[in-house]
Short mmCIF file of C-alpha atoms in Angstrom, two decimals:
data_model
loop_
_atom_site.label_atom_id
_atom_site.label_comp_id
_atom_site.label_asym_id
_atom_site.label_seq_id
_atom_site.Cartn_x
_atom_site.Cartn_y
_atom_site.Cartn_z
CA MET Q 21 30.41 9.68 -1.25
CA ARG Q 22 26.94 8.20 -1.80
CA ASN Q 23 24.56 8.13 1.15
CA LEU Q 24 23.09 4.66 0.72
CA GLU Q 25 22.23 4.03 4.38
CA LYS Q 26 18.95 5.90 4.02
CA TYR Q 27 17.77 3.21 1.60
CA LYS Q 28 18.64 0.20 3.76
CA GLY Q 29 15.56 -1.08 5.52
CA VAL Q 30 11.85 -1.72 5.12
CA ILE Q 31 10.23 0.60 2.58
CA PRO Q 32 6.51 0.02 1.97
CA ALA Q 33 5.08 0.75 -1.45
CA PHE Q 34 2.59 3.58 -1.02
CA TYR Q 35 -1.08 2.87 -1.82
CA ALA Q 36 -3.29 5.07 -3.98
CA CYS Q 37 -5.73 7.02 -1.80
CA TYR Q 38 -9.14 7.95 -3.20
CA ASP Q 39 -12.20 9.79 -1.96
CA GLU Q 40 -15.79 8.55 -2.32
CA GLU Q 41 -15.93 9.76 -5.92
CA GLY Q 42 -12.74 7.93 -6.89
CA ASN Q 43 -10.56 11.04 -7.07
CA VAL Q 44 -7.15 11.26 -5.41
CA SER Q 45 -7.65 12.20 -1.76
CA PRO Q 46 -4.95 14.55 -0.37
CA GLU Q 47 -6.32 13.93 3.12
CA GLY Q 48 -6.04 10.18 2.64
CA VAL Q 49 -2.49 10.52 1.33
CA ARG Q 50 -1.43 12.55 4.37
CA ALA Q 51 -3.13 10.11 6.75
CA LEU Q 52 -1.40 7.12 5.18
CA THR Q 53 1.96 8.90 5.28
CA LYS Q 54 1.57 9.68 8.98
CA TYR Q 55 0.61 6.05 9.57
CA PHE Q 56 3.92 4.94 8.05
CA VAL Q 57 5.85 7.48 10.11
CA GLU Q 58 4.21 6.16 13.29
CA LYS Q 59 4.97 2.54 12.36
CA GLY Q 60 8.69 3.32 12.12
CA VAL Q 61 9.43 2.16 8.58
CA LYS Q 62 12.52 3.42 6.74
CA GLY Q 63 10.68 5.15 3.93
CA VAL Q 64 7.99 4.91 1.26
CA TYR Q 65 7.99 4.11 -2.46
CA VAL Q 66 5.42 6.42 -4.03
CA ASN Q 67 3.42 6.06 -7.27
CA GLY Q 68 4.63 2.59 -8.18
CA SER Q 69 2.65 -0.55 -8.96
CA SER Q 70 0.95 -0.58 -5.55
CA GLY Q 71 0.10 3.06 -6.11
CA GLU Q 72 -1.82 2.16 -9.29
CA CYS Q 73 0.39 4.55 -11.26
CA ILE Q 74 -0.59 3.24 -14.69
CA TYR Q 75 -4.21 4.23 -14.02
CA GLN Q 76 -3.41 7.76 -12.88
CA SER Q 77 -2.79 11.05 -14.63
CA VAL Q 78 0.38 13.09 -14.30
CA GLU Q 79 -1.56 15.56 -12.17
CA ASP Q 80 -2.83 12.76 -9.89
CA ARG Q 81 0.72 11.62 -9.27
CA LYS Q 82 1.92 15.14 -8.53
CA ILE Q 83 -0.84 15.65 -5.96
CA ILE Q 84 0.02 12.37 -4.26
CA LEU Q 85 3.75 13.10 -4.02
CA GLU Q 86 3.19 16.68 -2.84
CA ASN Q 87 1.04 15.46 0.04
CA VAL Q 88 3.41 12.63 0.95
CA MET Q 89 6.28 15.12 1.22
CA LYS Q 90 4.17 17.53 3.24
CA ALA Q 91 3.11 14.88 5.76
CA ALA Q 92 6.47 13.05 5.95
CA GLU Q 93 8.24 16.18 7.25
CA GLY Q 94 11.63 14.66 6.48
CA LYS Q 95 10.99 11.59 8.66
CA LEU Q 96 10.89 9.11 5.77
CA THR Q 97 13.14 8.26 2.85
CA VAL Q 98 10.97 9.00 -0.18
CA ILE Q 99 11.50 7.28 -3.53
CA ALA Q 100 9.18 8.54 -6.26
CA HIS Q 101 8.41 6.30 -9.19
CA VAL Q 102 8.10 8.67 -12.17
CA ALA Q 103 7.88 6.42 -15.23
CA CYS Q 104 5.09 7.00 -17.74
CA ASN Q 105 4.84 5.26 -21.09
CA ASN Q 106 6.50 8.23 -22.78
CA THR Q 107 9.65 10.15 -22.00
CA LYS Q 108 8.14 13.66 -21.89
CA GLU Q 109 5.68 12.99 -19.07
CA SER Q 110 8.26 10.91 -17.19
CA GLN Q 111 10.66 13.86 -17.30
CA GLU Q 112 7.92 16.19 -16.10
CA LEU Q 113 7.34 13.97 -13.07
CA ALA Q 114 11.09 13.66 -12.47
CA LYS Q 115 11.52 17.45 -12.41
CA HIS Q 116 8.54 17.79 -10.11
CA ALA Q 117 9.88 15.12 -7.74
CA GLU Q 118 13.27 16.82 -7.53
CA SER Q 119 11.63 20.18 -6.84
CA LEU Q 120 9.95 18.61 -3.81
CA GLY Q 121 13.22 17.21 -2.46
CA VAL Q 122 12.66 13.46 -2.77
CA ASP Q 123 15.59 11.19 -1.99
CA ALA Q 124 15.40 9.28 -5.27
CA ILE Q 125 13.34 8.75 -8.38
CA ALA Q 126 12.71 5.36 -9.97
CA ALA Q 127 11.40 4.06 -13.28
CA ILE Q 128 10.31 0.86 -14.95
CA PRO Q 129 11.36 0.41 -18.59
CA PRO Q 130 8.98 1.49 -21.37
CA ILE Q 131 6.21 -1.08 -21.72
CA TYR Q 132 4.20 -2.56 -24.62
CA PHE Q 133 6.78 -2.13 -27.41
CA HIS Q 134 9.84 -4.31 -26.81
CA LEU Q 135 12.58 -1.75 -27.32
CA PRO Q 136 16.27 -2.55 -27.79
CA GLU Q 137 18.52 -2.08 -24.79
CA TYR Q 138 20.09 1.12 -26.09
CA ALA Q 139 16.61 2.69 -26.34
CA ILE Q 140 15.73 1.61 -22.80
CA ALA Q 141 19.00 3.07 -21.51
CA LYS Q 142 18.26 6.32 -23.35
CA TYR Q 143 14.78 6.46 -21.81
CA TRP Q 144 16.12 5.98 -18.28
CA ASN Q 145 18.99 8.42 -18.75
CA ASP Q 146 16.70 11.08 -20.22
CA ILE Q 147 14.48 10.79 -17.14
CA SER Q 148 17.50 10.96 -14.86
CA GLU Q 149 18.80 14.08 -16.62
CA ALA Q 150 15.53 15.84 -15.82
CA ALA Q 151 16.42 15.46 -12.11
CA PRO Q 152 20.20 16.03 -12.16
CA ASN Q 153 20.58 16.30 -8.39
CA THR Q 154 18.54 13.23 -7.45
CA ASP Q 155 19.46 9.55 -7.10
CA PHE Q 156 17.99 7.15 -9.67
CA VAL Q 157 16.72 3.61 -9.01
CA ILE Q 158 16.13 1.13 -11.82
CA TYR Q 159 12.87 -0.81 -11.37
CA ASN Q 160 13.18 -4.36 -12.71
CA ILE Q 161 9.80 -6.12 -12.91
CA PRO Q 162 9.92 -8.21 -16.11
CA GLN Q 163 6.79 -10.25 -15.39
CA LEU Q 164 4.69 -7.08 -15.73
CA ALA Q 165 6.84 -4.75 -17.85
CA GLY Q 166 7.68 -7.42 -20.41
CA VAL Q 167 11.32 -6.29 -20.39
CA ALA Q 168 14.07 -7.56 -18.08
CA LEU Q 169 17.11 -5.74 -16.75
CA THR Q 170 20.00 -7.72 -18.22
CA GLN Q 171 23.56 -7.60 -16.93
CA SER Q 172 24.65 -5.77 -20.08
CA LEU Q 173 21.95 -3.12 -19.62
CA PHE Q 174 22.86 -2.76 -15.94
CA THR Q 175 26.50 -2.26 -16.96
CA GLU Q 176 25.45 0.50 -19.35
CA MET Q 177 23.28 2.20 -16.74
CA ARG Q 178 26.09 2.26 -14.18
CA LYS Q 179 27.82 4.82 -16.41
CA ASN Q 180 25.20 7.25 -15.12
CA PRO Q 181 26.56 8.54 -11.79
CA ARG Q 182 23.05 9.14 -10.46
CA VAL Q 183 22.11 5.45 -10.66
CA ILE Q 184 22.41 4.05 -7.14
CA GLY Q 185 20.65 0.73 -7.35
CA VAL Q 186 17.94 -1.64 -8.51
CA LYS Q 187 14.49 -2.39 -7.17
CA ASN Q 188 14.43 -6.02 -8.20
CA SER Q 189 10.97 -7.55 -8.47
CA SER Q 190 11.88 -10.46 -10.72
CA MET Q 191 11.12 -13.81 -9.12
CA PRO Q 192 14.55 -15.52 -9.27
CA VAL Q 193 16.42 -14.62 -6.07
CA GLN Q 194 19.65 -15.19 -7.96
CA ASP Q 195 19.03 -11.93 -9.86
CA ILE Q 196 19.64 -10.04 -6.62
CA GLN Q 197 22.94 -11.86 -6.14
CA MET Q 198 24.05 -11.08 -9.67
CA PHE Q 199 23.12 -7.38 -9.51
CA LYS Q 200 24.87 -7.07 -6.15
CA ALA Q 201 27.98 -8.82 -7.43
CA ALA Q 202 28.09 -6.57 -10.46
CA GLY Q 203 27.44 -3.33 -8.60
CA GLY Q 204 29.34 -3.94 -5.39
CA GLU Q 205 29.16 -1.71 -2.34
CA ASP Q 206 28.44 1.44 -4.36
CA TYR Q 207 24.95 0.21 -5.24
CA VAL Q 208 21.97 -0.84 -3.16
CA ILE Q 209 19.72 -3.70 -4.30
CA PHE Q 210 16.12 -3.78 -3.06
CA ASN Q 211 14.19 -7.02 -2.73
CA GLY Q 212 10.85 -6.72 -4.52
CA PRO Q 213 8.73 -9.90 -4.14
CA ASP Q 214 7.33 -9.85 -0.60
CA GLU Q 215 7.13 -13.64 -0.46
CA GLN Q 216 10.92 -13.84 -0.67
CA PHE Q 217 11.84 -10.97 1.67
CA MET Q 218 14.02 -13.23 3.79
CA SER Q 219 15.67 -14.96 0.83
CA GLY Q 220 16.38 -11.68 -0.92
CA ARG Q 221 17.90 -10.12 2.18
CA VAL Q 222 20.09 -13.15 2.87
CA ILE Q 223 21.46 -13.29 -0.68
CA GLY Q 224 22.43 -9.63 -0.82
CA ALA Q 225 19.52 -7.15 -0.81
CA GLU Q 226 20.19 -4.38 1.72
CA GLY Q 227 16.74 -2.86 1.43
CA ALA Q 228 13.26 -4.05 0.56
CA ILE Q 229 10.30 -2.42 -1.16
CA GLY Q 230 7.00 -4.27 -1.08
CA GLY Q 231 3.29 -3.94 -1.72
CA THR Q 232 2.05 -5.83 1.36
CA TYR Q 233 4.36 -4.16 3.91
CA GLY Q 234 1.78 -1.46 4.53
CA ALA Q 235 -0.83 -3.98 5.69
CA MET Q 236 1.49 -5.53 8.28
CA PRO Q 237 4.59 -3.34 8.78
CA GLU Q 238 5.20 -4.74 12.27
CA LEU Q 239 5.85 -8.20 10.82
CA TYR Q 240 8.28 -7.06 8.13
CA LEU Q 241 10.16 -4.81 10.55
CA LYS Q 242 10.58 -7.74 12.93
CA LEU Q 243 11.54 -10.03 10.05
CA ASP Q 244 14.20 -7.54 8.98
CA GLU Q 245 15.47 -7.34 12.55
CA TYR Q 246 15.81 -11.12 12.79
CA VAL Q 247 17.65 -11.34 9.45
CA LYS Q 248 20.14 -8.69 10.58
CA ALA Q 249 20.68 -10.56 13.85
CA GLY Q 250 21.15 -13.90 12.09
CA GLU Q 251 18.15 -15.44 13.88
CA MET Q 252 17.02 -17.37 10.83
CA GLU Q 253 14.55 -19.75 12.47
CA LYS Q 254 12.58 -16.81 13.86
CA ALA Q 255 12.87 -14.98 10.55
CA ARG Q 256 11.58 -17.97 8.61
CA GLU Q 257 8.60 -18.33 10.93
CA ILE Q 258 7.54 -14.74 10.24
CA GLN Q 259 8.16 -15.10 6.50
CA TYR Q 260 5.86 -18.12 6.41
CA ALA Q 261 3.21 -16.19 8.34
CA CYS Q 262 3.46 -13.26 5.92
CA ASP Q 263 3.22 -15.59 2.94
CA ALA Q 264 0.09 -17.27 4.30
CA ILE Q 265 -1.53 -13.85 4.74
CA ILE Q 266 -0.52 -12.79 1.21
CA TYR Q 267 -2.00 -15.96 -0.30
CA LYS Q 268 -5.23 -15.33 1.59
CA MET Q 269 -5.38 -11.69 0.44
CA CYS Q 270 -4.89 -12.75 -3.17
CA SER Q 271 -7.76 -15.24 -3.16
CA ALA Q 272 -10.60 -12.72 -2.85
CA HIS Q 273 -12.72 -11.49 -5.76
CA GLY Q 274 -11.39 -7.97 -5.24
CA ASN Q 275 -7.89 -6.94 -6.23
CA MET Q 276 -5.27 -7.47 -3.52
CA TYR Q 277 -4.85 -3.72 -3.02
CA ALA Q 278 -8.59 -3.32 -2.50
CA VAL Q 279 -8.32 -6.05 0.14
CA ILE Q 280 -5.35 -4.35 1.82
CA LYS Q 281 -7.19 -1.03 1.99
CA GLU Q 282 -10.13 -2.74 3.67
CA ILE Q 283 -7.74 -4.40 6.14
CA LEU Q 284 -6.31 -0.97 6.98
CA ARG Q 285 -9.85 0.28 7.55
CA ILE Q 286 -10.56 -2.60 9.92
CA ARG Q 287 -7.27 -2.69 11.83
CA GLU Q 288 -6.20 0.95 11.76
CA ASN Q 289 -9.45 2.87 11.15
CA LEU Q 290 -7.68 4.27 8.08
CA ASN Q 291 -10.05 4.96 5.19
CA ILE Q 292 -8.19 5.50 1.91
CA GLY Q 293 -10.89 4.37 -0.49
CA GLY Q 294 -10.93 1.52 -2.97
CA VAL Q 295 -9.07 0.86 -6.21
CA ARG Q 296 -9.38 2.47 -9.62
CA LYS Q 297 -10.96 0.60 -12.52
CA PRO Q 298 -10.26 -1.72 -14.22
CA LEU Q 299 -8.91 -3.21 -10.96
CA PRO Q 300 -11.81 -5.16 -9.41
CA GLU Q 301 -13.27 -3.84 -6.18
CA ILE Q 302 -14.14 -6.08 -3.27
CA ILE Q 303 -17.65 -7.49 -3.09
CA PRO Q 304 -19.73 -8.26 0.04
CA GLU Q 305 -18.77 -11.93 -0.17
CA ASP Q 306 -15.11 -10.93 0.31
CA MET Q 307 -15.67 -9.47 3.78
CA LYS Q 308 -15.46 -12.75 5.68
CA GLN Q 309 -12.13 -13.49 4.04
CA ILE Q 310 -10.84 -9.96 4.60
CA LYS Q 311 -11.70 -10.12 8.28
CA LYS Q 312 -9.85 -13.43 8.43
CA CYS Q 313 -6.78 -11.76 6.90
CA ALA Q 314 -6.95 -9.00 9.51
CA SER Q 315 -7.23 -11.63 12.23
CA MET Q 316 -4.24 -13.55 10.83
CA ILE Q 317 -2.13 -10.38 10.97
CA ASP Q 318 -3.13 -9.75 14.58
CA GLU Q 319 -2.35 -13.33 15.55
CA ALA Q 320 1.05 -13.26 13.82
CA ILE Q 321 2.00 -10.01 15.56
CA LYS Q 322 1.00 -11.31 18.98
CA ARG Q 323 2.94 -14.58 18.81
CA PRO Q 324 4.91 -15.12 22.08
CA GLY Q 325 8.53 -13.93 21.92
CA ARG Q 326 8.03 -11.89 18.79
CA PHE Q 327 8.23 -8.55 20.55
CA ASP Q 328 10.08 -7.41 23.64
CA TYR Q 329 7.01 -5.74 25.08
CA VAL Q 330 3.32 -6.27 24.53
CA ILE Q 331 1.23 -3.37 25.81
CA GLU Q 332 -2.32 -4.45 26.42
CA ILE Q 333 -4.82 -1.65 25.76
CA GLN Q 334 -8.01 -2.14 27.69
CA ARG Q 335 -11.13 -2.39 25.59
CA PRO Q 336 -13.84 0.16 26.35
CA SER Q 337 -16.54 -0.55 28.90
CA PRO Q 338 -20.11 -1.20 27.73
CA GLU Q 339 -20.90 2.47 28.28
CA GLY Q 340 -17.73 3.42 26.45
CA CYS Q 341 -18.77 1.24 23.51
CA LYS Q 342 -22.10 3.03 23.37
CA ALA Q 343 -20.41 6.43 23.43
CA ILE Q 344 -18.02 5.44 20.63
CA PHE Q 345 -20.86 4.07 18.53
CA ARG Q 346 -22.86 7.27 18.98
CA ILE Q 347 -19.88 9.35 17.86
CA HIS Q 348 -19.42 7.33 14.67
CA THR Q 349 -23.11 7.34 13.78
CA GLU Q 350 -24.23 10.80 14.90
CA LYS Q 351 -24.01 12.25 11.37
CA MET Q 352 -25.53 9.22 9.70
CA PRO Q 353 -29.19 9.23 8.57
CA VAL Q 354 -30.29 6.42 10.88
CA ASP Q 355 -33.85 5.11 11.11
CA LYS Q 356 -35.53 6.81 14.08
CA HIS Q 357 -36.75 3.42 15.38
CA PHE Q 358 -33.21 2.05 15.59
CA ASN Q 359 -32.09 1.85 19.24
CA LYS Q 360 -28.34 2.34 19.25
CA ASP Q 361 -27.78 1.37 22.88
CA VAL Q 362 -29.71 -1.88 22.54
CA PHE Q 363 -27.75 -2.73 19.40
CA VAL Q 364 -24.43 -2.11 21.16
CA ASP Q 365 -25.47 -4.24 24.13
CA LYS Q 366 -26.36 -7.10 21.79
CA TYR Q 367 -23.54 -6.94 19.25
CA LEU Q 368 -20.65 -4.65 20.19
CA VAL Q 369 -19.87 -4.94 23.90
CA GLY Q 370 -16.25 -6.04 24.17
CA SER Q 371 -15.29 -4.55 20.81
CA SER Q 372 -12.39 -2.14 20.29
CA GLY Q 373 -12.91 1.41 19.11
CA ALA Q 374 -11.59 0.52 15.66
CA GLU Q 375 -13.99 -2.44 15.41
CA ILE Q 376 -16.93 -0.23 16.34
CA ALA Q 377 -15.87 2.37 13.76
CA PHE Q 378 -15.69 -0.39 11.15
CA VAL Q 379 -19.24 -1.57 11.91
CA ALA Q 380 -20.60 1.96 11.52
CA SER Q 381 -18.76 2.45 8.23
CA GLU Q 382 -19.71 -0.96 6.87
CA ALA Q 383 -23.35 -0.35 7.76
CA ALA Q 384 -23.32 2.71 5.52
CA TYR Q 385 -22.01 0.58 2.66
CA ASN Q 386 -24.70 -2.02 3.38
CA SER Q 387 -27.35 0.68 3.13
CA ILE Q 388 -26.05 1.72 -0.28
CA ARG Q 389 -25.93 -1.88 -1.49
CA ARG Q 390 -29.49 -2.38 -0.30
CA THR Q 391 -31.02 0.73 -1.86
CA VAL Q 392 -28.93 1.48 -4.93
CA ASN Q 393 -28.65 -0.36 -8.22
CA ILE Q 394 -24.85 -0.69 -8.34
CA LYS Q 395 -24.84 -1.01 -12.12
CA GLU Q 396 -26.74 2.25 -12.46
CA LEU Q 397 -24.55 3.91 -9.84
CA PHE Q 398 -21.51 3.59 -12.08
CA ASP Q 399 -23.38 4.39 -15.29
CA GLU Q 400 -22.12 7.74 -16.56
CA LYS Q 401 -25.71 8.80 -17.24
CA CYS Q 402 -26.77 8.17 -13.64
CA ASP Q 403 -27.47 11.34 -11.66
CA PHE Q 404 -27.90 9.53 -8.34
CA VAL Q 405 -26.49 11.34 -5.33
CA ILE Q 406 -26.13 9.62 -1.96
CA SER Q 407 -28.04 11.81 0.48
CA LYS Q 408 -29.67 11.81 3.88
CA GLU Q 409 -32.69 10.19 2.26
CA ASN Q 410 -30.65 6.97 2.19
CA ILE Q 411 -31.73 5.82 5.66
CA LEU Q 412 -29.69 3.20 7.55
CA ILE Q 413 -31.81 0.53 9.19
CA GLU Q 414 -31.05 -2.06 11.85
CA GLU Q 415 -30.45 -4.75 9.22
CA ASP Q 416 -27.54 -2.72 7.80
CA PHE Q 417 -25.83 -2.63 11.19
CA ILE Q 418 -26.50 -6.29 11.98
CA LYS Q 419 -24.89 -7.38 8.70
CA ALA Q 420 -21.88 -5.21 9.47
CA ALA Q 421 -21.46 -6.68 12.95
#
């Protein structure tokens, strides 16, 4: 008997975590995993689109999954996306995922060449055979892969006993209905597009995997709760709020995932780096919009009646703000004429600890922007190293505040 219950719920797509040099950060991966455990989500979908998988090496993806499994400690359902644009590397990742004990592996179809359905089925089945004791999820995202999961291909794939469902990221909600009708109770269908979470759940999706869940898991968990309870007016209100936030996140210069990572830094003091090229990074002009997104999330979470209990955490006293600011800046090369206590009194009294941490971190970025030629910084011939000679001045902190 299949255990499908572990897949039914809110499953955020896991974000790529990088260090300051743009390499995969095991520490960041573990921190993000623990964040999801604390938020109470059902599981995580690792190394998919939100994880920037197409810009990562096989070794990168192994490191990420190893650290997710280590930090999850069995508290999350883990689905590992293993598809590469060739069968051999996909099988290598599938074997690796099974060796770590993931709940399921998943794969998009081969991209670029438009292969016939029998070749796509062979690709998926070859990957599945490399992990013979692990569930397999078909990832249908035709708008990016260029290939759609048809009903005939789904019928062929159901001959594989390890196939347990479809992560459906096509835009027509009717696709979810058709896959559910074809598969029945022995298969789980995941809603993919975050903007139609409610619609997908209502029409038949038992689970949901999405790229913006990580930025606002509280909202999607509550939305899921309302859908299950049949409280559709409340569910629709949250869906509209989520959609407005998504539209705002997508209108920055930086890629949406770069925006989300900055939101996590602001709201959760979680630093998991930026995005990997060619995805565009955020620019200073994006910060006002990003802070607005963070504020919109906070406002949506705090709406009256949305949660049974609201626990108010007192903000630190003025002296507490000064102490927090000193902790976050003690290892920074700060101009000796900069008076930290005066700055806090003027700009940071009444701020939360996370907001103070953000100002300190953003000030460091401001210092780099002020003193470094960004074009040269990313030139492969550049031997520039950020050091203690890169002094932070009051202007850097004022801009951050």
